[in-house]
Amino acid sequence: MQVLAGKPVAELIRERLRQEVAKLRERGIAPSLHAILVGNDPASSVYVRAKAKACQELGFAAQTHHLPAETQPEDLFHLISSLNRDAQVDGILLQLPLPSHLPTPQFLSRIAPEKDVDGFHPENVGLLWQGRPRFVPCTPAGIMELFRFYGVELAGKRVVVVGRSDIVGKPMAALLLAAHATVTIAHSKTPNLEAVCQEAEVLVVAAGKPALIRAAHVRPGAVVVDVGVNRVEDKAWVMRLFPGDQERLAELHKKGYTLVGDVAYSEVAEKVRALTPVPGGVGPLTIAQLLANTLHACRLRRG
Ligand code: NAD
């Protein structure tokens, strides 16, 4: 079984970006990413900090606009509009989820499509489905890089995507279709998930349900990509999922939780040809791809 690690793929993307940003900087241009964080969701704060750090490492300019949880819609609209107008701003990222009184689709639609580095604006979603992408959502774009890096064939293959979110499942399906795969999207209302997944030569799982996919779901020899990131705190469960994995238990003991994917790693690993680990699989690719999109945004506007 081949472990499809994300780090070497991310490092390759980062190296390419480092060189391209250095060239732009010689011309006095620093591609810039502006993140908007509303409220104090701990996971969102961690992600935004990680994005800012990656920007710094690669020579991008980064700024975080931190607004209080009780921010009113007009104030958020105002900030987005001013970033849209600012010629120094290349990419705008609205960290999700927003507090419940702020309607996400309305704000995503307000971001200038040419600065929408997450690829969530309806115009960019439409372009993606028409097969002429401008900004591809970062996680599925990263997974396509992973397939390229490890030489996973997609043309003519039966691929099943579990999950139909706007962030992962749907754009993933669009990219796989464009790569000539035969694509099925399964979701929480799909009857007999096991039988649907068993058809997959390539299985991409983004459900946010720890260990949803068991050995019985996978076809022998399949390639499996596990997008899920779930906190699991129950020691007995961790021992069942990762028998004999002392590192996991030590992590659980130290932090009070361990991060687990949507795939029951140990039992599925015995049956498949290749599998991404969690953590260390898809995760590292998402941020690298965000920076690639920011560089693309900079090039589109500034040449
Ligand atoms: P989401 O909650 O928006 O969507 C989950 C999807 O899974 C839904 O379409 C739902 O229908 C489907 N689903 C839920 N339960 C199911 C079940 N029992 N059977 C079949 N389908 C089921 O989540 P999302 O934003 O797409 O994220 C999915 C997971 O991926 C989460 O764990 C998230 O943390 C993770 N994620 C990781 C990265 C990364 O960079 N590694 C990026 C984005 C999301």
PDB file of C-alpha atoms in Angstrom, residues 34-221:
ATOM      1  CA  HIS A  34      -6.071  39.733   2.747  1.00  0.00           C
ATOM      2  CA  ALA A  35      -7.957  37.421   5.104  1.00  0.00           C
ATOM      3  CA  ILE A  36     -11.130  38.485   6.888  1.00  0.00           C
ATOM      4  CA  LEU A  37     -11.833  36.731  10.165  1.00  0.00           C
ATOM      5  CA  VAL A  38     -15.117  37.459  11.940  1.00  0.00           C
ATOM      6  CA  GLY A  39     -15.423  36.362  15.565  1.00  0.00           C
ATOM      7  CA  ASN A  40     -13.257  34.048  17.621  1.00  0.00           C
ATOM      8  CA  ASP A  41     -13.810  30.520  16.338  1.00  0.00           C
ATOM      9  CA  PRO A  42     -10.604  28.773  17.518  1.00  0.00           C
ATOM     10  CA  ALA A  43     -10.211  26.533  14.440  1.00  0.00           C
ATOM     11  CA  SER A  44     -10.691  29.524  12.098  1.00  0.00           C
ATOM     12  CA  SER A  45      -8.072  31.536  14.005  1.00  0.00           C
ATOM     13  CA  VAL A  46      -5.612  28.631  13.653  1.00  0.00           C
ATOM     14  CA  TYR A  47      -6.251  28.406   9.882  1.00  0.00           C
ATOM     15  CA  VAL A  48      -5.873  32.153   9.345  1.00  0.00           C
ATOM     16  CA  ARG A  49      -2.610  32.210  11.311  1.00  0.00           C
ATOM     17  CA  ALA A  50      -1.292  29.252   9.279  1.00  0.00           C
ATOM     18  CA  LYS A  51      -2.175  31.051   6.027  1.00  0.00           C
ATOM     19  CA  ALA A  52      -0.420  34.258   7.156  1.00  0.00           C
ATOM     20  CA  LYS A  53       2.672  32.265   8.160  1.00  0.00           C
ATOM     21  CA  ALA A  54       2.832  30.493   4.797  1.00  0.00           C
ATOM     22  CA  CYS A  55       2.522  33.890   3.059  1.00  0.00           C
ATOM     23  CA  GLN A  56       5.460  35.236   5.035  1.00  0.00           C
ATOM     24  CA  GLU A  57       7.620  32.204   4.291  1.00  0.00           C
ATOM     25  CA  LEU A  58       7.102  32.505   0.546  1.00  0.00           C
ATOM     26  CA  GLY A  59       7.405  36.274   0.207  1.00  0.00           C
ATOM     27  CA  PHE A  60       3.708  37.149  -0.140  1.00  0.00           C
ATOM     28  CA  ALA A  61       2.328  40.200   1.651  1.00  0.00           C
ATOM     29  CA  ALA A  62      -0.412  39.166   4.083  1.00  0.00           C
ATOM     30  CA  GLN A  63      -2.874  41.018   6.232  1.00  0.00           C
ATOM     31  CA  THR A  64      -5.627  39.738   8.517  1.00  0.00           C
ATOM     32  CA  HIS A  65      -8.689  41.874   9.177  1.00  0.00           C
ATOM     33  CA  HIS A  66     -10.123  40.641  12.459  1.00  0.00           C
ATOM     34  CA  LEU A  67     -13.685  41.799  13.110  1.00  0.00           C
ATOM     35  CA  PRO A  68     -15.721  41.176  16.272  1.00  0.00           C
ATOM     36  CA  ALA A  69     -18.352  38.403  16.308  1.00  0.00           C
ATOM     37  CA  GLU A  70     -21.173  40.980  16.548  1.00  0.00           C
ATOM     38  CA  THR A  71     -20.083  42.758  13.323  1.00  0.00           C
ATOM     39  CA  GLN A  72     -23.108  44.056  11.394  1.00  0.00           C
ATOM     40  CA  PRO A  73     -23.638  43.074   7.731  1.00  0.00           C
ATOM     41  CA  GLU A  74     -23.062  46.629   6.462  1.00  0.00           C
ATOM     42  CA  ASP A  75     -19.662  46.779   8.164  1.00  0.00           C
ATOM     43  CA  LEU A  76     -18.533  43.536   6.540  1.00  0.00           C
ATOM     44  CA  PHE A  77     -19.867  44.690   3.158  1.00  0.00           C
ATOM     45  CA  HIS A  78     -17.968  47.935   3.623  1.00  0.00           C
ATOM     46  CA  LEU A  79     -14.668  46.151   4.357  1.00  0.00           C
ATOM     47  CA  ILE A  80     -15.061  43.818   1.356  1.00  0.00           C
ATOM     48  CA  SER A  81     -15.844  46.777  -0.930  1.00  0.00           C
ATOM     49  CA  SER A  82     -12.796  48.698   0.228  1.00  0.00           C
ATOM     50  CA  LEU A  83     -10.539  45.652  -0.365  1.00  0.00           C
ATOM     51  CA  ASN A  84     -12.148  45.194  -3.795  1.00  0.00           C
ATOM     52  CA  ARG A  85     -11.191  48.773  -4.686  1.00  0.00           C
ATOM     53  CA  ASP A  86      -7.661  48.665  -3.237  1.00  0.00           C
ATOM     54  CA  ALA A  87      -5.188  48.166  -6.090  1.00  0.00           C
ATOM     55  CA  GLN A  88      -2.609  46.717  -3.693  1.00  0.00           C
ATOM     56  CA  VAL A  89      -4.887  43.813  -2.736  1.00  0.00           C
ATOM     57  CA  ASP A  90      -4.619  40.721  -4.948  1.00  0.00           C
ATOM     58  CA  GLY A  91      -6.542  38.066  -3.032  1.00  0.00           C
ATOM     59  CA  ILE A  92      -9.436  38.315  -0.562  1.00  0.00           C
ATOM     60  CA  LEU A  93     -10.323  35.378   1.637  1.00  0.00           C
ATOM     61  CA  LEU A  94     -13.385  35.346   3.850  1.00  0.00           C
ATOM     62  CA  GLN A  95     -12.743  32.764   6.540  1.00  0.00           C
ATOM     63  CA  LEU A  96     -15.749  30.482   7.030  1.00  0.00           C
ATOM     64  CA  PRO A  97     -17.895  29.764   8.927  1.00  0.00           C
ATOM     65  CA  LEU A  98     -19.292  33.240   9.568  1.00  0.00           C
ATOM     66  CA  PRO A  99     -21.382  33.919  12.676  1.00  0.00           C
ATOM     67  CA  SER A 100     -24.982  32.841  11.974  1.00  0.00           C
ATOM     68  CA  HIS A 101     -26.403  36.391  11.615  1.00  0.00           C
ATOM     69  CA  LEU A 102     -24.177  36.979   8.559  1.00  0.00           C
ATOM     70  CA  PRO A 103     -25.504  35.263   5.380  1.00  0.00           C
ATOM     71  CA  THR A 104     -22.438  33.618   3.811  1.00  0.00           C
ATOM     72  CA  PRO A 105     -23.568  33.501   0.127  1.00  0.00           C
ATOM     73  CA  GLN A 106     -24.264  37.245   0.044  1.00  0.00           C
ATOM     74  CA  PHE A 107     -20.776  38.070   1.278  1.00  0.00           C
ATOM     75  CA  LEU A 108     -19.013  35.589  -0.983  1.00  0.00           C
ATOM     76  CA  SER A 109     -20.834  37.189  -3.932  1.00  0.00           C
ATOM     77  CA  ARG A 110     -19.579  40.633  -2.906  1.00  0.00           C
ATOM     78  CA  ILE A 111     -15.913  39.706  -3.269  1.00  0.00           C
ATOM     79  CA  ALA A 112     -14.592  40.909  -6.641  1.00  0.00           C
ATOM     80  CA  PRO A 113     -14.453  37.723  -8.782  1.00  0.00           C
ATOM     81  CA  GLU A 114     -10.907  38.540  -9.899  1.00  0.00           C
ATOM     82  CA  LYS A 115      -9.774  38.641  -6.246  1.00  0.00           C
ATOM     83  CA  ASP A 116     -11.781  35.587  -5.120  1.00  0.00           C
ATOM     84  CA  VAL A 117      -8.835  33.270  -4.421  1.00  0.00           C
ATOM     85  CA  ASP A 118     -11.045  30.683  -2.690  1.00  0.00           C
ATOM     86  CA  GLY A 119     -13.060  30.305  -5.903  1.00  0.00           C
ATOM     87  CA  PHE A 120     -16.439  30.522  -4.143  1.00  0.00           C
ATOM     88  CA  HIS A 121     -17.928  33.472  -6.084  1.00  0.00           C
ATOM     89  CA  PRO A 122     -20.775  32.300  -8.380  1.00  0.00           C
ATOM     90  CA  GLU A 123     -18.897  33.591 -11.443  1.00  0.00           C
ATOM     91  CA  ASN A 124     -15.863  31.456 -10.583  1.00  0.00           C
ATOM     92  CA  VAL A 125     -18.048  28.448  -9.761  1.00  0.00           C
ATOM     93  CA  GLY A 126     -19.705  28.821 -13.181  1.00  0.00           C
ATOM     94  CA  LEU A 127     -16.363  29.095 -14.971  1.00  0.00           C
ATOM     95  CA  LEU A 128     -15.164  25.938 -13.224  1.00  0.00           C
ATOM     96  CA  TRP A 129     -18.216  23.942 -14.346  1.00  0.00           C
ATOM     97  CA  GLN A 130     -17.812  25.277 -17.877  1.00  0.00           C
ATOM     98  CA  GLY A 131     -14.330  23.805 -17.943  1.00  0.00           C
ATOM     99  CA  ARG A 132     -12.505  27.156 -18.064  1.00  0.00           C
ATOM    100  CA  PRO A 133     -11.501  27.651 -14.434  1.00  0.00           C
ATOM    101  CA  ARG A 134     -10.154  30.953 -13.105  1.00  0.00           C
ATOM    102  CA  PHE A 135      -9.817  30.148  -9.387  1.00  0.00           C
ATOM    103  CA  VAL A 136     -10.320  26.553  -8.314  1.00  0.00           C
ATOM    104  CA  PRO A 137     -11.276  25.951  -4.643  1.00  0.00           C
ATOM    105  CA  CYS A 138      -8.050  25.109  -2.840  1.00  0.00           C
ATOM    106  CA  THR A 139      -8.721  21.659  -1.382  1.00  0.00           C
ATOM    107  CA  PRO A 140      -9.920  19.976  -4.595  1.00  0.00           C
ATOM    108  CA  ALA A 141      -7.219  21.801  -6.574  1.00  0.00           C
ATOM    109  CA  GLY A 142      -4.651  20.391  -4.147  1.00  0.00           C
ATOM    110  CA  ILE A 143      -6.071  16.879  -4.555  1.00  0.00           C
ATOM    111  CA  MET A 144      -5.673  17.154  -8.333  1.00  0.00           C
ATOM    112  CA  GLU A 145      -2.006  18.098  -7.757  1.00  0.00           C
ATOM    113  CA  LEU A 146      -1.699  15.018  -5.539  1.00  0.00           C
ATOM    114  CA  PHE A 147      -3.096  12.799  -8.313  1.00  0.00           C
ATOM    115  CA  ARG A 148      -0.642  14.313 -10.812  1.00  0.00           C
ATOM    116  CA  PHE A 149       2.331  13.924  -8.464  1.00  0.00           C
ATOM    117  CA  TYR A 150       1.635  10.257  -7.723  1.00  0.00           C
ATOM    118  CA  GLY A 151       0.610   9.421 -11.288  1.00  0.00           C
ATOM    119  CA  VAL A 152      -2.985   8.452 -10.467  1.00  0.00           C
ATOM    120  CA  GLU A 153      -4.852   7.942 -13.756  1.00  0.00           C
ATOM    121  CA  LEU A 154      -8.327   9.483 -13.892  1.00  0.00           C
ATOM    122  CA  ALA A 155      -9.439   9.339 -17.515  1.00  0.00           C
ATOM    123  CA  GLY A 156     -12.114   6.699 -17.934  1.00  0.00           C
ATOM    124  CA  LYS A 157     -11.985   5.689 -14.251  1.00  0.00           C
ATOM    125  CA  ARG A 158     -14.984   5.202 -11.982  1.00  0.00           C
ATOM    126  CA  VAL A 159     -14.629   7.840  -9.263  1.00  0.00           C
ATOM    127  CA  VAL A 160     -16.914   8.315  -6.280  1.00  0.00           C
ATOM    128  CA  VAL A 161     -16.898  11.535  -4.250  1.00  0.00           C
ATOM    129  CA  VAL A 162     -18.539  11.265  -0.835  1.00  0.00           C
ATOM    130  CA  GLY A 163     -19.817  14.724   0.166  1.00  0.00           C
ATOM    131  CA  ARG A 164     -21.446  17.499  -1.872  1.00  0.00           C
ATOM    132  CA  SER A 165     -20.275  20.682  -0.156  1.00  0.00           C
ATOM    133  CA  ASP A 166     -19.532  23.825  -2.175  1.00  0.00           C
ATOM    134  CA  ILE A 167     -16.034  23.826  -0.700  1.00  0.00           C
ATOM    135  CA  VAL A 168     -14.913  20.261  -1.448  1.00  0.00           C
ATOM    136  CA  GLY A 169     -17.392  17.752  -2.913  1.00  0.00           C
ATOM    137  CA  LYS A 170     -18.931  19.745  -5.772  1.00  0.00           C
ATOM    138  CA  PRO A 171     -15.762  21.416  -7.122  1.00  0.00           C
ATOM    139  CA  MET A 172     -13.949  18.071  -6.746  1.00  0.00           C
ATOM    140  CA  ALA A 173     -16.576  16.447  -8.964  1.00  0.00           C
ATOM    141  CA  ALA A 174     -16.222  19.238 -11.554  1.00  0.00           C
ATOM    142  CA  LEU A 175     -12.449  18.765 -11.732  1.00  0.00           C
ATOM    143  CA  LEU A 176     -12.724  14.979 -11.994  1.00  0.00           C
ATOM    144  CA  LEU A 177     -15.266  15.302 -14.801  1.00  0.00           C
ATOM    145  CA  ALA A 178     -12.938  17.674 -16.619  1.00  0.00           C
ATOM    146  CA  ALA A 179     -10.225  15.016 -16.194  1.00  0.00           C
ATOM    147  CA  HIS A 180     -12.523  12.548 -18.019  1.00  0.00           C
ATOM    148  CA  ALA A 181     -13.475  10.401 -15.017  1.00  0.00           C
ATOM    149  CA  THR A 182     -16.953   8.908 -14.642  1.00  0.00           C
ATOM    150  CA  VAL A 183     -18.098  10.623 -11.466  1.00  0.00           C
ATOM    151  CA  THR A 184     -20.684   9.740  -8.842  1.00  0.00           C
ATOM    152  CA  ILE A 185     -21.397  12.114  -5.946  1.00  0.00           C
ATOM    153  CA  ALA A 186     -22.698  10.409  -2.805  1.00  0.00           C
ATOM    154  CA  HIS A 187     -24.017  12.260   0.234  1.00  0.00           C
ATOM    155  CA  SER A 188     -25.918  11.893   3.480  1.00  0.00           C
ATOM    156  CA  LYS A 189     -29.142  10.887   1.692  1.00  0.00           C
ATOM    157  CA  THR A 190     -27.495   8.277  -0.550  1.00  0.00           C
ATOM    158  CA  PRO A 191     -28.914   4.815   0.216  1.00  0.00           C
ATOM    159  CA  ASN A 192     -26.458   1.946   0.497  1.00  0.00           C
ATOM    160  CA  LEU A 193     -23.272   4.005   0.577  1.00  0.00           C
ATOM    161  CA  GLU A 194     -21.251   0.814   0.854  1.00  0.00           C
ATOM    162  CA  ALA A 195     -22.358  -0.466  -2.568  1.00  0.00           C
ATOM    163  CA  VAL A 196     -21.837   2.941  -4.203  1.00  0.00           C
ATOM    164  CA  CYS A 197     -18.310   3.276  -2.819  1.00  0.00           C
ATOM    165  CA  GLN A 198     -17.405  -0.287  -3.795  1.00  0.00           C
ATOM    166  CA  GLU A 199     -17.676   0.779  -7.443  1.00  0.00           C
ATOM    167  CA  ALA A 200     -14.911   3.340  -7.042  1.00  0.00           C
ATOM    168  CA  GLU A 201     -11.504   2.834  -8.566  1.00  0.00           C
ATOM    169  CA  VAL A 202     -10.757   6.215  -7.009  1.00  0.00           C
ATOM    170  CA  LEU A 203     -12.642   7.269  -3.879  1.00  0.00           C
ATOM    171  CA  VAL A 204     -12.557  10.810  -2.462  1.00  0.00           C
ATOM    172  CA  VAL A 205     -14.191  11.209   0.927  1.00  0.00           C
ATOM    173  CA  ALA A 206     -15.172  14.606   2.357  1.00  0.00           C
ATOM    174  CA  ALA A 207     -18.004  13.970   4.789  1.00  0.00           C
ATOM    175  CA  GLY A 208     -16.657  15.187   8.129  1.00  0.00           C
ATOM    176  CA  LYS A 209     -17.640  11.887   9.799  1.00  0.00           C
ATOM    177  CA  PRO A 210     -14.819  10.066  11.575  1.00  0.00           C
ATOM    178  CA  ALA A 211     -14.102   6.604  10.157  1.00  0.00           C
ATOM    179  CA  LEU A 212     -17.283   6.611   8.053  1.00  0.00           C
ATOM    180  CA  ILE A 213     -15.551   4.556   5.336  1.00  0.00           C
ATOM    181  CA  ARG A 214     -14.678   1.029   6.482  1.00  0.00           C
ATOM    182  CA  ALA A 215     -12.950  -1.851   4.725  1.00  0.00           C
ATOM    183  CA  ALA A 216     -16.340  -3.056   3.445  1.00  0.00           C
ATOM    184  CA  HIS A 217     -16.807   0.213   1.505  1.00  0.00           C
ATOM    185  CA  VAL A 218     -13.682  -0.023  -0.617  1.00  0.00           C
ATOM    186  CA  ARG A 219     -12.903  -1.964  -3.740  1.00  0.00           C
ATOM    187  CA  PRO A 220      -9.639  -3.931  -3.525  1.00  0.00           C
ATOM    188  CA  GLY A 221      -6.844  -1.970  -5.195  1.00  0.00           C
TER     189      GLY A 221
END
